[in-house]
PDB file of C-alpha atoms in Angstrom:
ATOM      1  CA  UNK A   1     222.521 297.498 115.043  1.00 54.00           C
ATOM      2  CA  UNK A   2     226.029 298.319 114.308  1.00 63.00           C
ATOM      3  CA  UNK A   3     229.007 296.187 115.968  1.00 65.00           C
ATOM      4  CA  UNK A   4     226.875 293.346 116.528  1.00 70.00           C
ATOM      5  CA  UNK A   5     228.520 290.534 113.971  1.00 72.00           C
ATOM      6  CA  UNK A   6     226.085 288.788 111.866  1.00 72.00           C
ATOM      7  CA  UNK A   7     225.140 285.200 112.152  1.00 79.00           C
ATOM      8  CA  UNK A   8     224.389 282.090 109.992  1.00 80.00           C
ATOM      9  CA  UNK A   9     226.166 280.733 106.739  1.00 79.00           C
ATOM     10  CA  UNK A  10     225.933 282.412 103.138  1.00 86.00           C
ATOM     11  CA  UNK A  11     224.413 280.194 100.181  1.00 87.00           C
ATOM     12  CA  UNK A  12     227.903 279.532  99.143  1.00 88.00           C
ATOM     13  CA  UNK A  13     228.613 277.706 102.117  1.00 86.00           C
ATOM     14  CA  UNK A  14     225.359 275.592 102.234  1.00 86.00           C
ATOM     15  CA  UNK A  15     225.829 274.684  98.517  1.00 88.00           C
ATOM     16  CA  UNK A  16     229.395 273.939  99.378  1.00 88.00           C
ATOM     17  CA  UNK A  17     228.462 271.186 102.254  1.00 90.00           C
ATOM     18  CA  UNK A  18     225.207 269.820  99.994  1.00 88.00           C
ATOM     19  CA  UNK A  19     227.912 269.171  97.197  1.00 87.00           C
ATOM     20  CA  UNK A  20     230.252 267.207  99.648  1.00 89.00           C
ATOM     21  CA  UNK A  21     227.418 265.561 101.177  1.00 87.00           C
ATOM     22  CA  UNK A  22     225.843 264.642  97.808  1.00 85.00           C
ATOM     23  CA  UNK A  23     229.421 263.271  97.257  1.00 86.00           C
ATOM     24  CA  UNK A  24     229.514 261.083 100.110  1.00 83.00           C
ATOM     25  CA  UNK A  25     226.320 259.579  99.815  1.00 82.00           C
ATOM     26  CA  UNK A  26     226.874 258.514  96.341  1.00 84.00           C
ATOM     27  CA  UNK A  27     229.889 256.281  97.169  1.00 84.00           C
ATOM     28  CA  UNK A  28     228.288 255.130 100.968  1.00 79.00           C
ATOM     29  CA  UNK A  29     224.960 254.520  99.562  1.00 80.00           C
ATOM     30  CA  UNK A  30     225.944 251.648  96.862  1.00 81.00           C
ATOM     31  CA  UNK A  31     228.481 249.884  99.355  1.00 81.00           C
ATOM     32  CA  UNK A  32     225.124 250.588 102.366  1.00 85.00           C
ATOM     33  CA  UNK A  33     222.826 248.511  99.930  1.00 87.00           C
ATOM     34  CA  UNK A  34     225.679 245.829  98.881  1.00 88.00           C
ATOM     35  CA  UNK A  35     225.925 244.782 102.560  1.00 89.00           C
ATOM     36  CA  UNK A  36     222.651 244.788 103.485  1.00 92.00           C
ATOM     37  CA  UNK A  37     222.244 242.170 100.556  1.00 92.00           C
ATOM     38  CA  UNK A  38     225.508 240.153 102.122  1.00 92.00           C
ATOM     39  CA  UNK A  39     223.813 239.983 105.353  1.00 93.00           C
ATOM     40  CA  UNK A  40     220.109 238.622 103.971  1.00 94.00           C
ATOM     41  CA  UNK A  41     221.965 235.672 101.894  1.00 94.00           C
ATOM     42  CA  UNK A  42     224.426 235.385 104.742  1.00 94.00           C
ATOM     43  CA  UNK A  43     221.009 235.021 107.636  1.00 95.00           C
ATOM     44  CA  UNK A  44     219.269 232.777 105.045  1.00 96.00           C
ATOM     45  CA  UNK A  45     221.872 230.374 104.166  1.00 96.00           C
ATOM     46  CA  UNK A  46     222.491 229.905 108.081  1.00 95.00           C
ATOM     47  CA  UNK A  47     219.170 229.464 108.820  1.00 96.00           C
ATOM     48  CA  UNK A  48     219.170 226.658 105.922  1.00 96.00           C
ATOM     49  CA  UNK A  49     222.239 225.148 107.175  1.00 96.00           C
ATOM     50  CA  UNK A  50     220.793 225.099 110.642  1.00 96.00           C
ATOM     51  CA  UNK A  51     217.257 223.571 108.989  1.00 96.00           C
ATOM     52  CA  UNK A  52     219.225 220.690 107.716  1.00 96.00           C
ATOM     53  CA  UNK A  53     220.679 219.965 110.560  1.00 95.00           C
ATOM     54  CA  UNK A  54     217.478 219.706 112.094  1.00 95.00           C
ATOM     55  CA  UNK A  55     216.196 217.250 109.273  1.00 95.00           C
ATOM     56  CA  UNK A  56     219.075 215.136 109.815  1.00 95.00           C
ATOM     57  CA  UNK A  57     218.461 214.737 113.749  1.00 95.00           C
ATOM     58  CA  UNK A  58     214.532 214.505 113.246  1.00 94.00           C
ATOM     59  CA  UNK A  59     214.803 211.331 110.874  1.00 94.00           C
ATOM     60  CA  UNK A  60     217.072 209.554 113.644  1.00 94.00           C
ATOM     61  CA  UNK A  61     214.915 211.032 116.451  1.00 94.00           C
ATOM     62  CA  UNK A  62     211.367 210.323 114.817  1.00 92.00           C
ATOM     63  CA  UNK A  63     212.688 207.084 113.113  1.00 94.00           C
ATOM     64  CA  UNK A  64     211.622 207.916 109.669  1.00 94.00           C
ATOM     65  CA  UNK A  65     213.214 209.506 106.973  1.00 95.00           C
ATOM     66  CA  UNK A  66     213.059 213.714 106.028  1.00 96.00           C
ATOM     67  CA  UNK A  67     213.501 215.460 103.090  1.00 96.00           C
ATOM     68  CA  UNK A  68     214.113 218.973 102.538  1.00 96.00           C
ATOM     69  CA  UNK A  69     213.040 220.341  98.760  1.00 96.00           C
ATOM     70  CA  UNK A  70     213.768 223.713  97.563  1.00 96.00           C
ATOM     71  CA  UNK A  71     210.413 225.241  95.536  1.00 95.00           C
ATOM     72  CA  UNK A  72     210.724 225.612  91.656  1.00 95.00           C
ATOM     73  CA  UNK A  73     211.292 229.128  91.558  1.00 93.00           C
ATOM     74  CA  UNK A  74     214.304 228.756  94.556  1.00 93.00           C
ATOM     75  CA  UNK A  75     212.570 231.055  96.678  1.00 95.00           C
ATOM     76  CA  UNK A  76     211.852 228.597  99.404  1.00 96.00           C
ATOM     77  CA  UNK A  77     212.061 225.093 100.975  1.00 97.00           C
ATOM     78  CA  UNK A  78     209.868 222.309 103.261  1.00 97.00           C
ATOM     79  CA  UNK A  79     210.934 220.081 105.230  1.00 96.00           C
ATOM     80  CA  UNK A  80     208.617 216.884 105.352  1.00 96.00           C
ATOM     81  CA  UNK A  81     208.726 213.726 106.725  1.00 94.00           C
ATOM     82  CA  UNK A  82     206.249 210.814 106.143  1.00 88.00           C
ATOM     83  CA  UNK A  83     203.233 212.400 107.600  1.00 91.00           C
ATOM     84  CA  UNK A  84     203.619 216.054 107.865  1.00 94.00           C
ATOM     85  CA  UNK A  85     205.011 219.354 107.042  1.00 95.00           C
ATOM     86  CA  UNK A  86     207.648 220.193 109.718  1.00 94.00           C
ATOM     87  CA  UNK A  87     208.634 223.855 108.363  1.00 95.00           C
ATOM     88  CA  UNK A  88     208.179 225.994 105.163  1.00 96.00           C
ATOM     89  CA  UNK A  89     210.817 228.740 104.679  1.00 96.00           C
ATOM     90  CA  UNK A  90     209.937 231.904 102.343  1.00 96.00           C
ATOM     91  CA  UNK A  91     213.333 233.269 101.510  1.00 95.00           C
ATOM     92  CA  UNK A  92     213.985 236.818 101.793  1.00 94.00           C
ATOM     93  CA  UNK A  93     213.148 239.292  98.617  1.00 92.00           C
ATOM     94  CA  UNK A  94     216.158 238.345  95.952  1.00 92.00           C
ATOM     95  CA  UNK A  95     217.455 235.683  97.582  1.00 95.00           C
ATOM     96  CA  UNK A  96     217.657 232.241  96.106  1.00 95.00           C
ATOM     97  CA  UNK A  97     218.259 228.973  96.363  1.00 95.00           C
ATOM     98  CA  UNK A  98     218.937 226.007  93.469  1.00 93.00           C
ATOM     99  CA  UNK A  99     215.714 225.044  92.218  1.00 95.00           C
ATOM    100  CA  UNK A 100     213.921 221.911  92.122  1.00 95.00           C
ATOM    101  CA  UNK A 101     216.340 220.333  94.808  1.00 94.00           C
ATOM    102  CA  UNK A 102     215.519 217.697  97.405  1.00 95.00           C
ATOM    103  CA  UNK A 103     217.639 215.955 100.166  1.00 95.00           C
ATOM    104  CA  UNK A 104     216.417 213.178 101.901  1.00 95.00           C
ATOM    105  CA  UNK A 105     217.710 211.761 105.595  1.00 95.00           C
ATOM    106  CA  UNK A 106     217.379 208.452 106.280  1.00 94.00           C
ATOM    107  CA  UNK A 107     215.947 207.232 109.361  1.00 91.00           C
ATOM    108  CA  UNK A 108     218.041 204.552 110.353  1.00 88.00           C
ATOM    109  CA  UNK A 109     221.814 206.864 110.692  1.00 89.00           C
ATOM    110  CA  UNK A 110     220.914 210.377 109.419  1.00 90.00           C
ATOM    111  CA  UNK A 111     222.733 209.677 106.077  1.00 94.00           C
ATOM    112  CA  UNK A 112     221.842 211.737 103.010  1.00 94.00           C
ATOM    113  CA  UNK A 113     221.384 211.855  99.410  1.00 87.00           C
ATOM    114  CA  UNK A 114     224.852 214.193  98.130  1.00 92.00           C
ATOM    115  CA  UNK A 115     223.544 217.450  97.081  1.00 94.00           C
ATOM    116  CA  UNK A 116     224.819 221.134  97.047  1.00 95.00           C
ATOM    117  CA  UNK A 117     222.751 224.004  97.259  1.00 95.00           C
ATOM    118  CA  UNK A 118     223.597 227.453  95.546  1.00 94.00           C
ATOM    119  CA  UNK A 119     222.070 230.671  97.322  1.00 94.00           C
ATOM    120  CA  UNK A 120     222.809 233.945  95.543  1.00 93.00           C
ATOM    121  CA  UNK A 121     221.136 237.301  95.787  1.00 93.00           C
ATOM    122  CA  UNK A 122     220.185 240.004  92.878  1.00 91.00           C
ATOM    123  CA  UNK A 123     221.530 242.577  94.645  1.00 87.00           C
ATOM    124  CA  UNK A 124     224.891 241.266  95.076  1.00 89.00           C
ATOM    125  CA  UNK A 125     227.337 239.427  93.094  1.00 87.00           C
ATOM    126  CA  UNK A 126     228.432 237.399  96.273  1.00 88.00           C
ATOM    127  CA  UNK A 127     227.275 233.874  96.655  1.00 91.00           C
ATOM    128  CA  UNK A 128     227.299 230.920  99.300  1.00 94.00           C
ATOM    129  CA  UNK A 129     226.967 227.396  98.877  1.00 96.00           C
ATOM    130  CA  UNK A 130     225.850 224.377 101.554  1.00 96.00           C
ATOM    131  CA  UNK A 131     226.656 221.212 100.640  1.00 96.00           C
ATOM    132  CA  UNK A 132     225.086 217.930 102.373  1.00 96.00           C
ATOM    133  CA  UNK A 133     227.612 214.978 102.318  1.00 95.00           C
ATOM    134  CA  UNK A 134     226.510 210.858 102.052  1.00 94.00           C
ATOM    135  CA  UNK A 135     227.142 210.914 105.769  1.00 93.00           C
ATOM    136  CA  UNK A 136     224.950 213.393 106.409  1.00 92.00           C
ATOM    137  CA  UNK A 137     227.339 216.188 107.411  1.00 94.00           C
ATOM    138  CA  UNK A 138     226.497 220.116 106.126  1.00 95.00           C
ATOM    139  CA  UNK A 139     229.049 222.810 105.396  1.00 95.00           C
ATOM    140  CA  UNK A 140     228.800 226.057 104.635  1.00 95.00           C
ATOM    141  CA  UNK A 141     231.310 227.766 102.244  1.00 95.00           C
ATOM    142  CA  UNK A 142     231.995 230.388  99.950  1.00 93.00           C
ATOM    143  CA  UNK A 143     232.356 229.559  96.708  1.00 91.00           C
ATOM    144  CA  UNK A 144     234.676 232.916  95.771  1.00 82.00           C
ATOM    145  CA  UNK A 145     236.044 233.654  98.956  1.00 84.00           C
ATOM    146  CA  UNK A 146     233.848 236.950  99.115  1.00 82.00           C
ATOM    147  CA  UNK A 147     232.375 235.817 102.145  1.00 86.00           C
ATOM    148  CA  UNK A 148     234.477 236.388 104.895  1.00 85.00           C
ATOM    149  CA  UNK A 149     234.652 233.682 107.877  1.00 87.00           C
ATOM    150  CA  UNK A 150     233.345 231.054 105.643  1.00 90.00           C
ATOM    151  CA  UNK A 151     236.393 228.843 104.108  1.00 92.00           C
ATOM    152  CA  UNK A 152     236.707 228.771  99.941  1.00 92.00           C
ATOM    153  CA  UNK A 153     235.092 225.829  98.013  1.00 88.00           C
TER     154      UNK A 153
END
């Protein structure tokens, strides 16, 4: 029908906005995945320094001493005390931990054996580190400052 104006976009146009979207999803996709790696270390190495914690106040509680020990290939950790398992932690895909690691809590004042713990991802060159003082005390840190909220060590 003449006078009536067509509708719709030509091919230029669509291959114009697939180019800039292409564009854009190359630079957000990279940064997308980067984060999402940040934020499985970041939940796993709270959940550890939370788990230690808990060892510490379950040797004073129960009386008798707990150990946490990181598996060989630093893709989990138990926590045991004399007589049983208390928890086993699977880490999340890439995410590990320093292998072959164990820190005991005494039962008497919740003291400890000195012992950092690495975690790192594959998917990320950020890293966080918990480390367990004599006295029994856990921090949490970030051992380039790429971590923000968590103080440089």
């Amino acid at each position: 029908m003449p006078g009536r104006p067509l509708r719709g976009f030509t091919v230029v146009e669509l291959m114009a906005c697939l180019a800039v979207a292409a564009i854009l999803l190359k630079t957000a996709v990279p940064a997308l995945l980067d984060q999402v790696a940040r934020a499985r270390l970041q939940g796993a190495l709270n959940e550890l320094s939370i788990d230690l914690h808990y060892a510490r106040s379950q040797a004073v509680r129960e009386r008798r001493p707990v150990t946490l020990s990181t598996d060989a290939g630093g893709t989990g950790y138990t926590l045991r005390n004399a007589s049983a398992t208390l928890k086993t932690v699977v880490l999340p895909v890439g995410v590990t931990l320093t292998p072959n690691l164990n820190v005991a809590f005494d039962a008497l004042r919740g003291m400890a054996d000195a012992a950092t713990l690495e975690g790192s991802s594959s998917a990320t060159a950020a890293s966080l580190r918990v480390t367990v003082n004599t006295l029994g005390r856990v921090q949490l840190c970030s051992p380039s400052g790429s971590f923000v909220g968590y103080p440089e060590c």
